[in-house]
Short mmCIF file of C-alpha atoms and ligand atoms in Angstrom, two decimals:
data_model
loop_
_atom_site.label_atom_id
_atom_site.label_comp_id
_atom_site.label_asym_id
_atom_site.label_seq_id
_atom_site.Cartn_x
_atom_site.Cartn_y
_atom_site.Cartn_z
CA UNK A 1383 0.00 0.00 0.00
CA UNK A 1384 1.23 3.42 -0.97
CA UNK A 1385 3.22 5.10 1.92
CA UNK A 1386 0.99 8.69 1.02
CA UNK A 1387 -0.70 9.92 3.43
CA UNK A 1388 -4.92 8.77 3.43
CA UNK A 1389 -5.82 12.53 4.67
CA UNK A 1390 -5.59 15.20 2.25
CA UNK A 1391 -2.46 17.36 2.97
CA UNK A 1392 -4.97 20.54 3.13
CA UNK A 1393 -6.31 18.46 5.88
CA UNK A 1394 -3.41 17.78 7.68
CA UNK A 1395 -3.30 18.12 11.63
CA UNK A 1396 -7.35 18.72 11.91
CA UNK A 1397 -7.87 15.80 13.33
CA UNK A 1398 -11.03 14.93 15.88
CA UNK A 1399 -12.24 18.08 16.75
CA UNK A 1400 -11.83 19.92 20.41
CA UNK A 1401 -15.55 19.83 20.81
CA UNK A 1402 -16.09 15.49 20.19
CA UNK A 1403 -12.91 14.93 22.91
CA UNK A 1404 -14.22 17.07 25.52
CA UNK A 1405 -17.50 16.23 24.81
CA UNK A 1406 -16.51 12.58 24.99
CA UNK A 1407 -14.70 13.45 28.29
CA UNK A 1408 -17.98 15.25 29.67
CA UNK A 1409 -20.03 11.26 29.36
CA UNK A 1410 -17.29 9.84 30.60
CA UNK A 1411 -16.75 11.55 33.41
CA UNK A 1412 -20.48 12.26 33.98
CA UNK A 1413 -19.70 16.23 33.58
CA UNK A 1414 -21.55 18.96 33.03
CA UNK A 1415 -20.64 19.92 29.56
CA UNK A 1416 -20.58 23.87 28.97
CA UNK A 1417 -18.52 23.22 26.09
CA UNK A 1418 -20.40 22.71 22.97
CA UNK A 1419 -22.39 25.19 21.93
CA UNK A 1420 -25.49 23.44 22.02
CA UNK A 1421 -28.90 24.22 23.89
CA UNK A 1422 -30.12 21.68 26.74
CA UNK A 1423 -33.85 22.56 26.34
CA UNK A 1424 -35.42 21.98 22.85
CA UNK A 1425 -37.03 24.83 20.56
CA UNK A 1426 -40.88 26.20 20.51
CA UNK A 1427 -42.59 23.29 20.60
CA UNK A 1428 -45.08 24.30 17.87
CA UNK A 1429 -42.15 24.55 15.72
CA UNK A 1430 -41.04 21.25 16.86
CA UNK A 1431 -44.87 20.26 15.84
CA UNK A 1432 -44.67 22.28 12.37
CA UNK A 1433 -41.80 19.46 11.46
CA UNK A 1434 -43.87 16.31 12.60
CA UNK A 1435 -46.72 17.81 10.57
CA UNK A 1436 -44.61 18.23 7.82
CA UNK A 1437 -42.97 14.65 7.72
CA UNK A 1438 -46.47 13.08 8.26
CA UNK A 1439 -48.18 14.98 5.57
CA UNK A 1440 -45.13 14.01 2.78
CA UNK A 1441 -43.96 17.35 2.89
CA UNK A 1442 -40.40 17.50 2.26
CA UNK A 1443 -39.93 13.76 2.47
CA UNK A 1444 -38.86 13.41 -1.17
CA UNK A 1445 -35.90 15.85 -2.46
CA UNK A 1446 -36.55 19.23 -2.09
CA UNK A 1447 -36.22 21.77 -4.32
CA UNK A 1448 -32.22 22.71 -4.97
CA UNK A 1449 -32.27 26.39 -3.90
CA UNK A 1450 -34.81 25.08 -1.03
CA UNK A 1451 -38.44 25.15 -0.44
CA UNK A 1452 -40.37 28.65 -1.65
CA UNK A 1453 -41.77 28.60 1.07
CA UNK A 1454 -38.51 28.88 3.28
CA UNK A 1455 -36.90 31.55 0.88
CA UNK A 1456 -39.78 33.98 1.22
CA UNK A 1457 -39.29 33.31 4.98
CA UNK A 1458 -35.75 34.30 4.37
CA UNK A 1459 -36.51 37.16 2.51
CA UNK A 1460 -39.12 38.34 4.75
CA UNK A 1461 -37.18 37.92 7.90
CA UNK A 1462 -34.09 39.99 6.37
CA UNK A 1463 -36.49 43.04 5.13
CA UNK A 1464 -38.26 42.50 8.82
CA UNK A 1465 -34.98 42.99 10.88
CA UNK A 1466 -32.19 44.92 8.58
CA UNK A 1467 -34.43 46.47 5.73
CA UNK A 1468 -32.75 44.38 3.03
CA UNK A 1469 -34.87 43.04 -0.06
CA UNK A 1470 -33.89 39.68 -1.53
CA UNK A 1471 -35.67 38.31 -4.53
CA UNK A 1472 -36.77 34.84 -2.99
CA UNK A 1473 -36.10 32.77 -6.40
CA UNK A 1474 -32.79 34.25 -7.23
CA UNK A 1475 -31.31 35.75 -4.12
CA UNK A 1476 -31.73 33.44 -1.19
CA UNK A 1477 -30.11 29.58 -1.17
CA UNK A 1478 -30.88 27.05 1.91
CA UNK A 1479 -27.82 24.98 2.82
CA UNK A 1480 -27.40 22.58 5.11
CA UNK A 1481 -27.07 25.29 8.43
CA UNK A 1482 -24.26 27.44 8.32
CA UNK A 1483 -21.62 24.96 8.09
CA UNK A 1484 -22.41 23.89 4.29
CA UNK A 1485 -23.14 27.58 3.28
CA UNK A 1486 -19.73 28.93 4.60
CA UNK A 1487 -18.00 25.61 2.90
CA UNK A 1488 -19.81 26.11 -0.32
CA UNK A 1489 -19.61 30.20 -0.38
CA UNK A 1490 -15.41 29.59 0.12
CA UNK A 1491 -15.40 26.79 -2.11
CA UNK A 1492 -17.22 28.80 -4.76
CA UNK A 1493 -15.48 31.81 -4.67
CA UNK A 1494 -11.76 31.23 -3.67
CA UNK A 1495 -8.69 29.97 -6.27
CA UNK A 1496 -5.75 28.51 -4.78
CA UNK A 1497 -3.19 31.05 -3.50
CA UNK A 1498 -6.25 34.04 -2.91
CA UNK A 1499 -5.90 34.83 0.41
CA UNK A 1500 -8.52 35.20 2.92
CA UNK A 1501 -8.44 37.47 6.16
CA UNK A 1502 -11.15 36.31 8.91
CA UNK A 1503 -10.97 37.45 13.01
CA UNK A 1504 -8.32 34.95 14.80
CA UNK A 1505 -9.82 33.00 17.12
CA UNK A 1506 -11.86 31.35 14.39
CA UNK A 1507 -14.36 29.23 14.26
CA UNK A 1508 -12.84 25.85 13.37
CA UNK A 1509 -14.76 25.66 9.74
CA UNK A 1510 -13.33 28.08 8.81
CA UNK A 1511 -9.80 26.96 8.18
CA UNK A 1512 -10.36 24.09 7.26
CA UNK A 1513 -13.11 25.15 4.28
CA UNK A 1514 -9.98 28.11 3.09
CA UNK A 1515 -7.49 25.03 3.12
CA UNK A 1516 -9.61 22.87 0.82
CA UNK A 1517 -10.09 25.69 -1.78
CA UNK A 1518 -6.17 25.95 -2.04
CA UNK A 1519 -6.25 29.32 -0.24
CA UNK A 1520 -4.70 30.77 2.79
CA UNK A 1521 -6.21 32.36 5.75
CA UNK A 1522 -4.48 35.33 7.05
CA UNK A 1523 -5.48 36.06 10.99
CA UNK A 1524 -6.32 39.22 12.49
CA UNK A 1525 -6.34 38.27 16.00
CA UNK A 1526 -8.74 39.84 18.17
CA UNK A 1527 -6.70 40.34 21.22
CA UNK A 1528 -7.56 40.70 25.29
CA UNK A 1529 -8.79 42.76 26.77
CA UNK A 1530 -11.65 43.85 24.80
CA UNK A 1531 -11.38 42.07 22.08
CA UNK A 1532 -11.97 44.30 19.61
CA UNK A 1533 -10.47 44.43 15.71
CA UNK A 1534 -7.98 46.49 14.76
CA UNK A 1535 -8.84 48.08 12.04
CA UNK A 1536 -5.39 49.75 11.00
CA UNK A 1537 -3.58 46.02 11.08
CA UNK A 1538 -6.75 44.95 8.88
CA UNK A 1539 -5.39 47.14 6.49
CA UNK A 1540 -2.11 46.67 6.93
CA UNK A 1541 -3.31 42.54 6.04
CA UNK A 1542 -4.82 43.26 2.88
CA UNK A 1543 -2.78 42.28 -0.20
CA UNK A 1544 -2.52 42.12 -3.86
CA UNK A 1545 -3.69 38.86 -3.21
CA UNK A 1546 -6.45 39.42 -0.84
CA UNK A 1547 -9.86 37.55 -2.48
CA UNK A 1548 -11.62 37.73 0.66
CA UNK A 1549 -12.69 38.88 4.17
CA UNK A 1550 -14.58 36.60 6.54
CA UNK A 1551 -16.83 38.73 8.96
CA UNK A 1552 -18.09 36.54 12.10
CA UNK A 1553 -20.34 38.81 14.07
CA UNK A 1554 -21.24 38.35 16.85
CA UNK A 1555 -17.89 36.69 17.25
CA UNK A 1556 -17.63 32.81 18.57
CA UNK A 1557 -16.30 32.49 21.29
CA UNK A 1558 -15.36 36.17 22.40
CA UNK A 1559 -18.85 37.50 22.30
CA UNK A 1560 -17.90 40.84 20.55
CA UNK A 1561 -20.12 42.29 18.58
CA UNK A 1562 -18.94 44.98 15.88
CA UNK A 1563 -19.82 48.58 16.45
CA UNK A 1564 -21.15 50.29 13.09
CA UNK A 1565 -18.20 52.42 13.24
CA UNK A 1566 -15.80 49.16 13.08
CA UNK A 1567 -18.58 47.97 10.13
CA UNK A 1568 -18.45 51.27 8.66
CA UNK A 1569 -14.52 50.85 8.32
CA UNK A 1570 -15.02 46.99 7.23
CA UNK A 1571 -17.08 48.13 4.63
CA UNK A 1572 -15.07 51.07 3.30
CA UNK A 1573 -11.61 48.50 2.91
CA UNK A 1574 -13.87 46.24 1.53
CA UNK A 1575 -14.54 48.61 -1.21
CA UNK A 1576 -11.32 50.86 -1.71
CA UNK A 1577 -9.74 47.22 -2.36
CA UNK A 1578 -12.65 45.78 -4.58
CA UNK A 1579 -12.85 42.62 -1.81
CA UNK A 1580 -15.82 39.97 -1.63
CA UNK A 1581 -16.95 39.56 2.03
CA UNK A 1582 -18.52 36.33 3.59
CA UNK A 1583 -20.43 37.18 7.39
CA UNK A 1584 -21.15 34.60 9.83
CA UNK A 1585 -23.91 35.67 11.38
CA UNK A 1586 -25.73 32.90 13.35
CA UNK A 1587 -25.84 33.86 16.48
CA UNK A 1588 -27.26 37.18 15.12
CA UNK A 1589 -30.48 36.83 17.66
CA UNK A 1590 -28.05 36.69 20.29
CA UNK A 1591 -26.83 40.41 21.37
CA UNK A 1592 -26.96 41.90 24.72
CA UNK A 1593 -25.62 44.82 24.35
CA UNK A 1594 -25.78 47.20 21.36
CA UNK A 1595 -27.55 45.76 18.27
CA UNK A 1596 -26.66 43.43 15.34
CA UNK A 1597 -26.19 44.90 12.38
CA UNK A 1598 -25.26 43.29 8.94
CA UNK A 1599 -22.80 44.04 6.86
CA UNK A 1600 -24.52 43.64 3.07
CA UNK A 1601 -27.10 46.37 4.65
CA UNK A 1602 -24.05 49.55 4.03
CA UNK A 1603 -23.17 51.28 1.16
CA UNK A 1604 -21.75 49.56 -1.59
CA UNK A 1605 -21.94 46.05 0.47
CA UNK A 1606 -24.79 44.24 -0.85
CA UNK A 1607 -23.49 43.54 -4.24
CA UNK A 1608 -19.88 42.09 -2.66
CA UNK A 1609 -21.14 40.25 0.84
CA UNK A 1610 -22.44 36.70 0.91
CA UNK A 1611 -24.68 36.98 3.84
CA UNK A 1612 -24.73 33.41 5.89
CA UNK A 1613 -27.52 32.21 9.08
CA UNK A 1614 -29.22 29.49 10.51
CA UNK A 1615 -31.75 28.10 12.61
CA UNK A 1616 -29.85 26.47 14.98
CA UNK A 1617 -29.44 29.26 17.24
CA UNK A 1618 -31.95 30.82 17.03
CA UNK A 1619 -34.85 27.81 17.17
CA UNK A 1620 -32.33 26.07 19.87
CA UNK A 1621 -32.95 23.50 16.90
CA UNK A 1622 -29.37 22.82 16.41
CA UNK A 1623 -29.57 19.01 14.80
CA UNK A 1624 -32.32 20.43 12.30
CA UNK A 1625 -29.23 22.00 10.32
CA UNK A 1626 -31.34 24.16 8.18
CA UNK A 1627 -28.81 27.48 7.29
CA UNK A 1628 -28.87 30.02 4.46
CA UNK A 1629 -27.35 32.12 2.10
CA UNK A 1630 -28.48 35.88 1.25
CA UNK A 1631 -26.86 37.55 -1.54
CA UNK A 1632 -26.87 38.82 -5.09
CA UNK A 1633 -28.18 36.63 -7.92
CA UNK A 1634 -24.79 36.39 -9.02
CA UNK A 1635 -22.92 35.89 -6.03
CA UNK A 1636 -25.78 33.34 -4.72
CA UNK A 1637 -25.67 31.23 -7.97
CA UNK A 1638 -21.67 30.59 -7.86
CA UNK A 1639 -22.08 29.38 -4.11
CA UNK A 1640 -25.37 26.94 -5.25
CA UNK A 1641 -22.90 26.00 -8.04
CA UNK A 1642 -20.79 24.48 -5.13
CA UNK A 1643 -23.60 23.58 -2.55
CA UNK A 1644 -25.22 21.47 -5.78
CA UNK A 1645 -22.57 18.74 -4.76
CA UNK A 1646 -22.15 18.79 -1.54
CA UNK A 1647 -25.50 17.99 -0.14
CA UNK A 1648 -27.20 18.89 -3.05
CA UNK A 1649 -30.47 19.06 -0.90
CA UNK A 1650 -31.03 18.51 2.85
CA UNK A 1651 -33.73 18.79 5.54
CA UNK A 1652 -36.44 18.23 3.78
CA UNK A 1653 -39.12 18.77 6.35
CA UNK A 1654 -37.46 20.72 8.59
CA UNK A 1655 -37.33 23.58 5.86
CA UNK A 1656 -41.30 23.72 6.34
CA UNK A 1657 -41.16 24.09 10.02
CA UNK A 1658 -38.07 26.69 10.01
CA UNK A 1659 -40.31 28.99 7.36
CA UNK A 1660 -42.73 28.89 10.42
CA UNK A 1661 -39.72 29.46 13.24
CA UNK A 1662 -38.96 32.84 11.59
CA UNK A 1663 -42.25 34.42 11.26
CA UNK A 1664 -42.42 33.99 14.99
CA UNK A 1665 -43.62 37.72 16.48
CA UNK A 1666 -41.41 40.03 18.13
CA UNK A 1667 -42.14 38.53 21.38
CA UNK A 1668 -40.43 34.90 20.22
CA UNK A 1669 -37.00 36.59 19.79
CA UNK A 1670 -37.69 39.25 22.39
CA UNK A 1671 -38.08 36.50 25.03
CA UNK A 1672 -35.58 34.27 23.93
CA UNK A 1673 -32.80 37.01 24.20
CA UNK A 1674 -33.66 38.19 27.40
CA UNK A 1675 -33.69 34.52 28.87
CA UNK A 1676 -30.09 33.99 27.65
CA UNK A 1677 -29.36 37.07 28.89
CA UNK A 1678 -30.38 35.98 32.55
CA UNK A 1679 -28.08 32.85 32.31
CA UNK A 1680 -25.32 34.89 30.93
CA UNK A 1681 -25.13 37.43 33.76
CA UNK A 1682 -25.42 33.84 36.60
CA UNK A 1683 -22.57 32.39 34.86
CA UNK A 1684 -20.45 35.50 34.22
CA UNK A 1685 -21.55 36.69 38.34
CA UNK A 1686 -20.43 32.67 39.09
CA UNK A 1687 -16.89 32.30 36.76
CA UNK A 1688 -16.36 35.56 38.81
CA UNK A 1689 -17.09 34.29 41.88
CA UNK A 1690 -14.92 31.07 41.51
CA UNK A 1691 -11.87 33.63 40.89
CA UNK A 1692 -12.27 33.54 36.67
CA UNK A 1693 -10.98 36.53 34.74
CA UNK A 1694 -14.77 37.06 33.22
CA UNK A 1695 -15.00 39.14 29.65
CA UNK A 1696 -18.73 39.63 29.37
CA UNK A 1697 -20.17 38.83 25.95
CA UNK A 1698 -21.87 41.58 23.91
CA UNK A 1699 -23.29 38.50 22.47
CA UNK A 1700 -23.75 34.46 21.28
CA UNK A 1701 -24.18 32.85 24.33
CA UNK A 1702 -20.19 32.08 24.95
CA UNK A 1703 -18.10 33.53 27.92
CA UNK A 1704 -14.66 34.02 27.11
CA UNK A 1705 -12.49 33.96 30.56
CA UNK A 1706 -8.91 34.33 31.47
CA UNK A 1707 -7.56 31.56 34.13
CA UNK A 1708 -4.14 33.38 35.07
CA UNK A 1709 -6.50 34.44 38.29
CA UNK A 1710 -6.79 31.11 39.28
CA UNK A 1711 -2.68 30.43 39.02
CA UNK A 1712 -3.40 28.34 35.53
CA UNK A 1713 -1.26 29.20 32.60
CA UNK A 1714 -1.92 26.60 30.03
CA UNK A 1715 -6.07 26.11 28.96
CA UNK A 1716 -5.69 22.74 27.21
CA UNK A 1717 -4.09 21.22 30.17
CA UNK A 1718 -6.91 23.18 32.68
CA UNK A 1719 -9.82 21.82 30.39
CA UNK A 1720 -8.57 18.19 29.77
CA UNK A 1721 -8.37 18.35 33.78
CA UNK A 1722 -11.15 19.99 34.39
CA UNK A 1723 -13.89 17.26 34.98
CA UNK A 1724 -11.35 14.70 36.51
CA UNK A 1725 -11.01 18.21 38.85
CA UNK A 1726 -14.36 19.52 39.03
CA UNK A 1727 -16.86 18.02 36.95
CA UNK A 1728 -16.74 20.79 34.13
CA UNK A 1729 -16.43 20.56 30.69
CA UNK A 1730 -15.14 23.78 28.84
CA UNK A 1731 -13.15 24.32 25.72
CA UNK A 1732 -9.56 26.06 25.25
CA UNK A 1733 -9.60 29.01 23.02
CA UNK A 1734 -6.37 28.19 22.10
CA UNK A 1735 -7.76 25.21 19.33
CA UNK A 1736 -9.40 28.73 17.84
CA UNK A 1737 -5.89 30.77 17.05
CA UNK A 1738 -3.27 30.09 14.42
CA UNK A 1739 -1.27 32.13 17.06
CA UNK A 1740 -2.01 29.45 19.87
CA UNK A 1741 -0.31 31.77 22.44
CA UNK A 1742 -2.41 34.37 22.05
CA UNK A 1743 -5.45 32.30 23.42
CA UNK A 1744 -3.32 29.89 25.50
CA UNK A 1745 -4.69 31.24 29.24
CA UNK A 1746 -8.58 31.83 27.81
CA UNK A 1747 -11.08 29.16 28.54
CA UNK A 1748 -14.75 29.44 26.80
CA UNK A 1749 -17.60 28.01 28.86
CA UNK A 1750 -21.10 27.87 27.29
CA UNK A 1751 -24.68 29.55 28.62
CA UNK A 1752 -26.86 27.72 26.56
CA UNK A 1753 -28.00 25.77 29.53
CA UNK A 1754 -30.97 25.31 32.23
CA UNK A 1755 -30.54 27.49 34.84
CA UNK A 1756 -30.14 24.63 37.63
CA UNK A 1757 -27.65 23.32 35.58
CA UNK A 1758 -25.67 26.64 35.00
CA UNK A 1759 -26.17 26.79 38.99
CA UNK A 1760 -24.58 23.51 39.68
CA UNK A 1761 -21.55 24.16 37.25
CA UNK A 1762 -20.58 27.25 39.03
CA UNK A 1763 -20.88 25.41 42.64
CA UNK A 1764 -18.57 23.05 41.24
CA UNK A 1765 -16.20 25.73 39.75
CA UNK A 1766 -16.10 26.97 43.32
CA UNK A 1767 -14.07 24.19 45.08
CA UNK A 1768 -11.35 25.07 42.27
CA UNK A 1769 -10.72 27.76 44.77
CA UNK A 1770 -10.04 24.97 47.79
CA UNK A 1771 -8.16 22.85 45.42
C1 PLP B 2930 -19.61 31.02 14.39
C2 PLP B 2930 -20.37 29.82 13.96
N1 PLP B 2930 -20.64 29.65 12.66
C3 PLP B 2930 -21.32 28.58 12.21
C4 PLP B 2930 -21.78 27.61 13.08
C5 PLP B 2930 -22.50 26.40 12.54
O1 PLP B 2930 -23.83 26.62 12.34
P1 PLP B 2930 -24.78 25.45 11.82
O2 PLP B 2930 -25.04 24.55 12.98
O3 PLP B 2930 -25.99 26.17 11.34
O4 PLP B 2930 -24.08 24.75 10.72
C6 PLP B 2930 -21.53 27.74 14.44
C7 PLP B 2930 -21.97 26.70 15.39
O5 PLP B 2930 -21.50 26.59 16.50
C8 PLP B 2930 -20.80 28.87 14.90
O6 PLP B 2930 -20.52 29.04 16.19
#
């Protein structure tokens, strides 16, 4: 047998994700997992009803349509005219991927050549790199540094290149929680321009801001016609498995990425498209609610990290706390999380698996609010006794 490699070069080192060994370390040490970012308490449950409806009544059970179910785009379209003012034609403008995930891997896919270059906010989320390595290109981090976490928008232009294809826009950010001003937008936008750039924005935690107000980046000047807009469900439906996602965009820029999507999934989700089309046309009160509960958790478990002697940086938004463990005489947040449930009974992930630069993040630990309250209460008594230990 050839002595090659089986994994793709592009591929090499990305082995089993951070998430499936602490999750895997959260059953087996019966811990309560604040790592993934999933919720712990299902979606609306007429939503949840909307999908068994569907699959009983042979809606969606057979291949959807490629672009996704009409019914879903007009959703789309409707819920980004509702929130942000923008109008996208349903049948040319709007594709349904399989969540986020496939959109971002089909939009980079699509639109990058190998050597373009592609700057996106260091930490990243971990599709990210590996979707730029697969096209052949190379991501170029702007790290988004402590305290604040902000980015700095003089080394962003200092990054951009003859070479520069792309810019990757996560906001709000996973896992610091920032969310960008409109002045830092404002600037985004104007490089994005001067330097004729196409821009891809992560925006699935969009329902999820606590403080200030999400904005996107297609809706300023001169933006719509360059920025693939990409959401989900998941989030915001705490319907996470469902994997229903989307692209927003022109009819040019959406038809390259469905180019790609066409053979990845080609389809997916049938009958969950049906119930998400219901999900967003939820009223005000849905998302009002659902922001302010998150809210609640986020303030117990940023009062309890505190408490238990964390450095806490509050999240503007997704529902992620970013904290520092130098307070706690810890130096090294791979070796803290892998013993962290043998220690305490807490799972949490190491932002340092998010950086290129894995000093930068090497003392932050992210812990995840997406959780009951009791549970959120019984992860921060346990993070107490760190203190005695
Ligand atoms: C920043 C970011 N983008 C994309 C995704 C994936 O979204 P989906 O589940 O819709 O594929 C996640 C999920 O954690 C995320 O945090």
């Amino acid at each position: 047998m050839s002595t090659r490699p089986l994994l793709n070069r592009s591929l090499a080192g990305m082995g089993t994700t951070i998430f499936a060994e602490m999750s895997a370390l959260a059953v087996a040490t019966g811990s309560i997992n604040l790592g993934q970012g999933f919720p712990d308490t299902d979606g609306p449950r007429e939503i949840a009803e909307a999908a068994a409806r569907a699959v009983l009544e042979g809606r969606g059970n057979q291949y959807p349509p490629g672009p996704g179910i009409p019914e879903l785009r007009q959703a789309i379209a409707e819920h980004q005219s509702r929130f942000y003012g923008l109008a996208y034609d349903p049948d040319t403008e709007v594709l349904v991927t399989a969540g986020a995930t496939e959109a971002l891997a089909a939009a980079l896919l699509a639109l990058l050549e190998p050597g373009d270059e592609v700057i996106a906010f260091e930490p990243f989320y971990d599709s990210y790199a590996a979707c730029i390595a697969l096209a052949g290109a190379k991501r170029v981090p702007l790290t988004l540094r402590q305290p604040n976490f902000r980015p700095d928008l003089d080394e962003l232009r200092a990054l951009i290149t003859p070479r520069t294809r792309l810019l990757l826009v996560n906001t709000p950010h996973n896992p610091t929680g920032t969310v960008l001003t409109p002045e830092e937008l404002a600037a985004i936008a104007e490089l994005a321009v001067e330097h004729d750039l196409l821009v891809i924005t992560d925006e699935v935690y969009e329902h999820l801001v606590f403080a200030g107000a999400h904005h996107p980046l297609a809706a300023l000047p001169g933006m719509r016609e360059r920025t693939v807009s990409i959401s989900s469900a998941g989030k915001t439906f705490s319907f996470t498995g469902w994997k229903v996602g989307w692209v927003t965009a022109s009819a040019a820029l959406v038809s390259a990425v469905r180019t790609a999507k066409q053979y990845l999934t080609y389809v997916s989700a049938g009958p969950f498209q049906y119930a998400v089309a219901e999900a967003l046309r939820l009223p005000d009160s849905y998302y009002a609610d659902f922001r302010a509960d998150l809210h609640r958790k986020r303030d117990l478990l940023a009062a309890g990290l505190g408490a238990a002697g964390f450095g806490v940086h509050e999240p503007q938004g997704t529902y992620f706390i970013t904290t520092d463990i130098t307070p706690l005489g810890e130096e090294d947040g791979l070796e803290f999380c892998r013993a962290l449930p043998e220690r305490c009974g807490v799972v949490a992930i190491p932002n340092a698996v998010f950086y290129d630069d894995a000093e930068a993040g090497r003392s932050l630990v992210r812990f995840a609010f997406c959780k009951r309250i009791s549970v959120i209460e019984e992860a921060v008594t346990r993070l107490h006794t760190l203190h005695a230990g």
